[in-house]
mmCIF file of C-alpha atoms in Angstrom:
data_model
loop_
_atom_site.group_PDB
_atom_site.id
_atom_site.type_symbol
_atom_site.label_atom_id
_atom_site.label_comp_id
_atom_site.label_asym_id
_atom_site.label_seq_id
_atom_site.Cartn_x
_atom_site.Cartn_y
_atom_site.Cartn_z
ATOM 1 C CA UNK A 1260 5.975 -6.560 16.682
ATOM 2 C CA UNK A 1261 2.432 -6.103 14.568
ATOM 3 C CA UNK A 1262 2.677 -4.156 11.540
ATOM 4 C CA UNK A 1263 0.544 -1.325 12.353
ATOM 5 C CA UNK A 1264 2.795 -0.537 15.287
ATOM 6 C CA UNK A 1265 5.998 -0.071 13.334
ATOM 7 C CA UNK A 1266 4.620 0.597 9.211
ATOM 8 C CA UNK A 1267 6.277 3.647 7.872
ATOM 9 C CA UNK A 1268 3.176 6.300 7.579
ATOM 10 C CA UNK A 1269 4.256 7.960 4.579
ATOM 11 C CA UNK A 1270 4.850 6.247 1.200
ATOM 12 C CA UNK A 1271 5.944 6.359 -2.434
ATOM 13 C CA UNK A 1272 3.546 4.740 -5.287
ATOM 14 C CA UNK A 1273 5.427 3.754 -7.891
ATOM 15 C CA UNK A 1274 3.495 2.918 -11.245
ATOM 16 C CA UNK A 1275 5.547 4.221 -13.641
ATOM 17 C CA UNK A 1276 8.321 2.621 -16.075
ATOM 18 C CA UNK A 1277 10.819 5.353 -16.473
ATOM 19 C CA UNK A 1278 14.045 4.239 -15.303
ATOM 20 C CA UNK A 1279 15.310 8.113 -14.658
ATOM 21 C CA UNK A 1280 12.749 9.093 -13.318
ATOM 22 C CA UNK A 1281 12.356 6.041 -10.825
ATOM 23 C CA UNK A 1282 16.020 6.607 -9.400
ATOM 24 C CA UNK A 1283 15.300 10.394 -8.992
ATOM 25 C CA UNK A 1284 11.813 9.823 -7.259
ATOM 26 C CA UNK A 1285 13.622 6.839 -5.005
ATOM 27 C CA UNK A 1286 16.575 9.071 -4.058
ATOM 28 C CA UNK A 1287 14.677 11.919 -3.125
ATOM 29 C CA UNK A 1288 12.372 10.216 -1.275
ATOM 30 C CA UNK A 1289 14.991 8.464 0.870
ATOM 31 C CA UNK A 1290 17.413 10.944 1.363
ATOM 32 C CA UNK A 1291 14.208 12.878 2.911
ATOM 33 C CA UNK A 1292 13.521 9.802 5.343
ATOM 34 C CA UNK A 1293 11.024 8.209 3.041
ATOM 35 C CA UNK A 1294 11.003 3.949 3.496
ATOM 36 C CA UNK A 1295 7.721 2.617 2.216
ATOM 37 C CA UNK A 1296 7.777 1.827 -1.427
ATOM 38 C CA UNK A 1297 4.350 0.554 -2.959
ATOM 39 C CA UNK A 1298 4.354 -1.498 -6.046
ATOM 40 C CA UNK A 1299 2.986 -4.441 -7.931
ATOM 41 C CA UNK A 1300 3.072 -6.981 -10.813
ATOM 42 C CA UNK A 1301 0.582 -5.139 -12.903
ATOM 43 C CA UNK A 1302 2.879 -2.001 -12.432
ATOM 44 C CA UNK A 1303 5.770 -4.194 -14.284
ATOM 45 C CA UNK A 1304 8.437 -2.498 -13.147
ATOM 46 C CA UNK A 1305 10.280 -4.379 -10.188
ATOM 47 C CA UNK A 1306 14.065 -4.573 -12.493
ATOM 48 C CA UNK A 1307 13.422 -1.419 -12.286
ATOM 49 C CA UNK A 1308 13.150 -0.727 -8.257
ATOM 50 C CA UNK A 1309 16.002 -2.953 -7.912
ATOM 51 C CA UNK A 1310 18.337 -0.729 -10.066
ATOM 52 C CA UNK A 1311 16.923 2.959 -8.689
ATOM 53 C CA UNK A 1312 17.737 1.314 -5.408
ATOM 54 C CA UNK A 1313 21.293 0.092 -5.551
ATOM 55 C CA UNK A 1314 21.968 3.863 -7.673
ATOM 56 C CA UNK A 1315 19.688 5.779 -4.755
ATOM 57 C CA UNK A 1316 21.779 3.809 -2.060
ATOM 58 C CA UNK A 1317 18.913 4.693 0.535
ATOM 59 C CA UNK A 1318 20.436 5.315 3.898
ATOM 60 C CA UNK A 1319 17.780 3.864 5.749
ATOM 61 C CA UNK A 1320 15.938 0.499 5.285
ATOM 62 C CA UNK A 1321 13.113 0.145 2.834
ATOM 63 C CA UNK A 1322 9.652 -1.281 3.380
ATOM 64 C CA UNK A 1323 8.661 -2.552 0.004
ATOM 65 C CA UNK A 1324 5.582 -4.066 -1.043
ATOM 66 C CA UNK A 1325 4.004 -5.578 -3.815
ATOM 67 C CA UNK A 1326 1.233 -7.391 -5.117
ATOM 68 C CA UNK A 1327 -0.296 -9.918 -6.668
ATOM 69 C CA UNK A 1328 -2.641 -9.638 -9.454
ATOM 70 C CA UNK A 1329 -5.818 -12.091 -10.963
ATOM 71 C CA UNK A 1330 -3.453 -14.039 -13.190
ATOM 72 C CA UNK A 1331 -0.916 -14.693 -10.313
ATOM 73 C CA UNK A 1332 -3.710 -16.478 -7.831
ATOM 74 C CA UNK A 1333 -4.400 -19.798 -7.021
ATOM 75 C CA UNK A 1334 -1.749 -22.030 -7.872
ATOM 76 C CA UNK A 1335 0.620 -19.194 -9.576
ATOM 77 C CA UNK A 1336 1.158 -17.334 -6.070
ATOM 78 C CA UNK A 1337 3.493 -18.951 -4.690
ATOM 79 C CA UNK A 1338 5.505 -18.750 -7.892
ATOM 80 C CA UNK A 1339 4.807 -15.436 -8.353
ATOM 81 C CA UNK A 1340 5.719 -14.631 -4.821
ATOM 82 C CA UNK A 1341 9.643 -15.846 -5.602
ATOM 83 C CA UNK A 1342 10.069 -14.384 -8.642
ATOM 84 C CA UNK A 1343 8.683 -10.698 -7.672
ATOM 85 C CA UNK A 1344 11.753 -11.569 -4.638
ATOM 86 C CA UNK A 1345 14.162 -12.258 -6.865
ATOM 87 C CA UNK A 1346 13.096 -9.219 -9.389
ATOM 88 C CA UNK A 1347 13.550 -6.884 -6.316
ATOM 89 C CA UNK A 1348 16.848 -8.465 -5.024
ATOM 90 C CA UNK A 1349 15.536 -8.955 -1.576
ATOM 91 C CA UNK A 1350 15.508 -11.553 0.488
ATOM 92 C CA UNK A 1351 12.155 -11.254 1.746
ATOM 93 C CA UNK A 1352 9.369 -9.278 0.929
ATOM 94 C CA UNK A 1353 8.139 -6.895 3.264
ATOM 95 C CA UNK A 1354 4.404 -6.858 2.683
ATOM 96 C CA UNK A 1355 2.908 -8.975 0.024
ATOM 97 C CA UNK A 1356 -0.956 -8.000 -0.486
ATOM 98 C CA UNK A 1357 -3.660 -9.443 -2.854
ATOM 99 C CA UNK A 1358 -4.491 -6.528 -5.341
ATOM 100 C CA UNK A 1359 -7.951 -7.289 -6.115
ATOM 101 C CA UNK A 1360 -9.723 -10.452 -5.041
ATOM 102 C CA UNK A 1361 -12.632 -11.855 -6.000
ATOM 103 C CA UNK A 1362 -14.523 -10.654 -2.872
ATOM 104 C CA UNK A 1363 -12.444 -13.065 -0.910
ATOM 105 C CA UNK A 1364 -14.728 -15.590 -0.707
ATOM 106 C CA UNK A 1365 -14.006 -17.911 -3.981
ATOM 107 C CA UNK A 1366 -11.865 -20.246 -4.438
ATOM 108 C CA UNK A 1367 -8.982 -18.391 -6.058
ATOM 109 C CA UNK A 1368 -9.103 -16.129 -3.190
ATOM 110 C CA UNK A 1369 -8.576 -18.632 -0.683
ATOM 111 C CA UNK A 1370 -5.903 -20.622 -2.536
ATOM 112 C CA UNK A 1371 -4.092 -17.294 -3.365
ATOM 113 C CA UNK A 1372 -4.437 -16.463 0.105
ATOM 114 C CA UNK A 1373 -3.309 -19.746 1.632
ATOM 115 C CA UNK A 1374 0.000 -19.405 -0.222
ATOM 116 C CA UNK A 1375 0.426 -15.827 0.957
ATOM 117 C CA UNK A 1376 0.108 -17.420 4.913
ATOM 118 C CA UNK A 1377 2.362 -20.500 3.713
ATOM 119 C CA UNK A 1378 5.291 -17.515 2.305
ATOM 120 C CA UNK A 1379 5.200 -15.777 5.644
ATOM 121 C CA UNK A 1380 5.330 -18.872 7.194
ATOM 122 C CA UNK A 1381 8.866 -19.950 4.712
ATOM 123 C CA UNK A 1382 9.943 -16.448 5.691
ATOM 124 C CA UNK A 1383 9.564 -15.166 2.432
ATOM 125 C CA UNK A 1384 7.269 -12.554 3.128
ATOM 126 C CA UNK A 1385 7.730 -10.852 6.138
ATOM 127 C CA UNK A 1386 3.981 -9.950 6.804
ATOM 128 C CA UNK A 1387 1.086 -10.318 4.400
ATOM 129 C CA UNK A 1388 -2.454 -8.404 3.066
ATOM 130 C CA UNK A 1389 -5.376 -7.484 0.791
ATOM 131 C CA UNK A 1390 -6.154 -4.637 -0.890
ATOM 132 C CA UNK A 1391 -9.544 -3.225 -2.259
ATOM 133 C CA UNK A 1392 -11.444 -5.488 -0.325
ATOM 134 C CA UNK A 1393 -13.991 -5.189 2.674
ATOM 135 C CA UNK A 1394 -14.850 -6.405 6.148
ATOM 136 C CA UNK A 1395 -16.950 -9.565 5.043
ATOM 137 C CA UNK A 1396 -14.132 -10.268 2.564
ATOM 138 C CA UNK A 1397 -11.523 -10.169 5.211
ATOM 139 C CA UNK A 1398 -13.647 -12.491 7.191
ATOM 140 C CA UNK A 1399 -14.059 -15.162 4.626
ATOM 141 C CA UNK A 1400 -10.554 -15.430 4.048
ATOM 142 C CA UNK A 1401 -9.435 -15.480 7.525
ATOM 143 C CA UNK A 1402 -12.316 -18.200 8.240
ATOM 144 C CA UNK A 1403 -10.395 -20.321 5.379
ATOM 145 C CA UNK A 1404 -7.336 -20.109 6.891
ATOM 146 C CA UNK A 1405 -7.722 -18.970 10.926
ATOM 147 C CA UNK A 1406 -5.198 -15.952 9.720
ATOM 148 C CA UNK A 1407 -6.434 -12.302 8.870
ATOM 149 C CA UNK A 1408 -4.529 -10.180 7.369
ATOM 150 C CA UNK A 1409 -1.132 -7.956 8.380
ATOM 151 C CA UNK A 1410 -2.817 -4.767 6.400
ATOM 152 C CA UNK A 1411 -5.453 -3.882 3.909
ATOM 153 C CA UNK A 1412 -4.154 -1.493 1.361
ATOM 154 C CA UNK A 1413 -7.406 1.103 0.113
ATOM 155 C CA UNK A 1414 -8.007 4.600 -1.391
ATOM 156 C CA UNK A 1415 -8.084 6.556 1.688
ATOM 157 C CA UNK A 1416 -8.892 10.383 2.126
ATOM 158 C CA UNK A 1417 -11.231 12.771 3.802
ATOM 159 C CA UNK A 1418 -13.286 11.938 0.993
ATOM 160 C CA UNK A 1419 -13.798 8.414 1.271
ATOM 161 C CA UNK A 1420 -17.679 7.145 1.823
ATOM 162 C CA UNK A 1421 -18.685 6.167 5.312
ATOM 163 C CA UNK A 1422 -18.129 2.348 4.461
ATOM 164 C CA UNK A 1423 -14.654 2.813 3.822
ATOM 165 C CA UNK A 1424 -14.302 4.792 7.398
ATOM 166 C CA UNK A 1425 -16.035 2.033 8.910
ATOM 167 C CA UNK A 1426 -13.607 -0.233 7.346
ATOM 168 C CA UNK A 1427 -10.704 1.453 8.399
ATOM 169 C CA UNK A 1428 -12.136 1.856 12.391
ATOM 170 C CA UNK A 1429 -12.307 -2.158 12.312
ATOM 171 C CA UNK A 1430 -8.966 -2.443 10.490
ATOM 172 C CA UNK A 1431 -7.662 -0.617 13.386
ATOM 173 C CA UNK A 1432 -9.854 -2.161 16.199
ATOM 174 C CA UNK A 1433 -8.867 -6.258 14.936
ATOM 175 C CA UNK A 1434 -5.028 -4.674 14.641
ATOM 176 C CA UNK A 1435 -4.576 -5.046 11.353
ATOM 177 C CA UNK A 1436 -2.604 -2.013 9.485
ATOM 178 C CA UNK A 1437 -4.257 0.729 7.087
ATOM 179 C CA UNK A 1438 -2.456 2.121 3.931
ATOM 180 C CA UNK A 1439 -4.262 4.616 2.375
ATOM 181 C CA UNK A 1440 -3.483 5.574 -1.584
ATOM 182 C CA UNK A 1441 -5.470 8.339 -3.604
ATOM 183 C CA UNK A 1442 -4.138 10.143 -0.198
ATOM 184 C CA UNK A 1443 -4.599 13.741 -1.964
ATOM 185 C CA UNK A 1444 -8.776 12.502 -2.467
ATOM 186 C CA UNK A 1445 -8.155 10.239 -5.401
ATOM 187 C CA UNK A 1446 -10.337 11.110 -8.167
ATOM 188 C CA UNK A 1447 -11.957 13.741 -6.299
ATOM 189 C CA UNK A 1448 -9.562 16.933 -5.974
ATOM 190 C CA UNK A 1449 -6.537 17.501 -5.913
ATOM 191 C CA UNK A 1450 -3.922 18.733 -8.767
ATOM 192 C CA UNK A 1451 -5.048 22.498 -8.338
ATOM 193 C CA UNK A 1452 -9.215 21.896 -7.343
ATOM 194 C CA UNK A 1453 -9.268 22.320 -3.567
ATOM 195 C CA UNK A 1454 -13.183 22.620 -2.094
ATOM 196 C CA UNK A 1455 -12.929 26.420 -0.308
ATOM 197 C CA UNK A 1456 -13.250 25.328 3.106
ATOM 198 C CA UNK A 1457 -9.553 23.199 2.894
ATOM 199 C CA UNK A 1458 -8.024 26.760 1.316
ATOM 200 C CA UNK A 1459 -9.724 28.406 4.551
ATOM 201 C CA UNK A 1460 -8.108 26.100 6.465
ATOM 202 C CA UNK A 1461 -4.785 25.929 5.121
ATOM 203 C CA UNK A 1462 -4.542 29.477 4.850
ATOM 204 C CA UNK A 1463 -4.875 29.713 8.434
ATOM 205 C CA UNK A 1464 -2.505 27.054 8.971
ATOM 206 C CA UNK A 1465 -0.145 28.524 6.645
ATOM 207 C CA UNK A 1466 0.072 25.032 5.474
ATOM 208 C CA UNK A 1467 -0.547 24.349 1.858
ATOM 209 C CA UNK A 1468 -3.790 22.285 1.299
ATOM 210 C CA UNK A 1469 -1.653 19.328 0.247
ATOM 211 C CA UNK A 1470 -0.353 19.047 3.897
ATOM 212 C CA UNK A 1471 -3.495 19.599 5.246
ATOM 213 C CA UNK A 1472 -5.156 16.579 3.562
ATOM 214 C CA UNK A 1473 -1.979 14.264 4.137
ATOM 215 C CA UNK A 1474 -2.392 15.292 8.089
ATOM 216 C CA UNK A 1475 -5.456 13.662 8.214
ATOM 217 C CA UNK A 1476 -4.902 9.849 7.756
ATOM 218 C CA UNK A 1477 -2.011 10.286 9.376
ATOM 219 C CA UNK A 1478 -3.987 11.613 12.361
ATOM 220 C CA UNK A 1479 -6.049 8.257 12.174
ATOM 221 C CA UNK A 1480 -3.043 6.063 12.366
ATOM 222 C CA UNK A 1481 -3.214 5.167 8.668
ATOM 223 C CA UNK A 1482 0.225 4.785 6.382
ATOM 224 C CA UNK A 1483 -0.540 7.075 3.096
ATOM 225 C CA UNK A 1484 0.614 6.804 -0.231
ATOM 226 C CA UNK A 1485 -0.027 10.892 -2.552
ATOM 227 C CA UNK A 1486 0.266 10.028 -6.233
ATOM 228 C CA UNK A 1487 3.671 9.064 -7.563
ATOM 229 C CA UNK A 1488 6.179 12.314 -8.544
ATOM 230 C CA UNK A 1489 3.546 14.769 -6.463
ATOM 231 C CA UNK A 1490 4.926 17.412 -4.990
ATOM 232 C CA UNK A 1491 4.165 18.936 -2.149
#
């Protein structure tokens, strides 16, 4: 089944080192039916996962990804692929995503991304992705290979600039799944600085304007990732 059919729509970003703080974050995630757990090398912190999981003891499945950053292209992916595995104690990795090509039309990009399509291919990796990327990118990498991606990971919010909602409406119209982080508007608002017509609106919801702003990706079939240790 494609990813964007079965994707868990809410998720946890987890870019922090703090072992105690990881387990707590896991476990209360999971125990509230959370499954989608976002990392990545340059977080450096996959031991970690791997212990807040077996002490979190999630009742349900995860869906973990990761991914890989400039110095693990080219010739160091597929490497890199097996040891960010065996650092999370999986067998295969759920979604393994590019974190920021070169555009995805060099030559790193296409060699990184070959060895993505030959892990899902091994089994590995159970589907694969980019993330901060756009539509002519995507193209140019599935022209090098005849594969496009599984899902394109990008900051995603009702903020976002008309390009990045056009990228998102062709995400959705060639299949391929959305996850949106930043999900609370990124650098934009959030952590107390709402504009006045979200309070209006959540007000008369009687929804807090956290939940409002989370409903709306959601609405547009997007998975979406509010800062790590947020509460709502």
């Amino acid at each position: 089944m494609p990813l964007i059919d079965t994707i868990p729509r809410l998720g946890l970003g987890l870019g922090w080192h703090d072992a105690a703080a990881m387990t707590d974050a896991i476990s209360a995630f999971t125990q509230g039916g959370g499954r989608l757990l976002d990392t990545a090398i340059s977080y450096r912190n996959h031991p970690l996962i791997r212990q807040a999981l077996m002490s979190a003891r999630p009742q349900e499945g995860t869906f973990i990804i990761s991914k890989l950053d400039r110095k693990s292209m080219a010739q160091r992916a597929q490497r890199a692929v097996e040891n960010i595995r065996r650092e999370l104690g999986v067998s295969r990795i759920d979604l393994m995503l590019i974190h920021h090509p070169y555009g995805g039309h060099t030559a790193a990009d296409r060699a990184t991304w070959q060895a993505l399509v030959d892990a899902k291919q091994r089994g590995t990796c159970r589907f694969i992705g980019v993330s901060n990327i756009g539509i002519t990118g995507i193209k140019h990498l599935a022209s090098s290979t005849g594969h496009f991606p599984d899902a394109l990971e990008v900051e995603y919010h009702p903020w976002v600039s008309r390009e990045i909602k056009e990228l998102v409406s062709w995400c959705k119209r060639r299949g391929i799944a959305v996850i949106g982080y930043g999900a609370l508007g990124g650098a934009s608002f959030g952590r107390g600085y709402w504009p006045p017509e979200l309070m209006q609106i959540a007000r008369s919801l009687r929804k807090s304007p956290e939940q409002v702003v989370l409903r709306c990706p959601c609405a547009l079939h997007a998975a979406i990732m509010p800062p790590g240790m947020w509460r709502l």
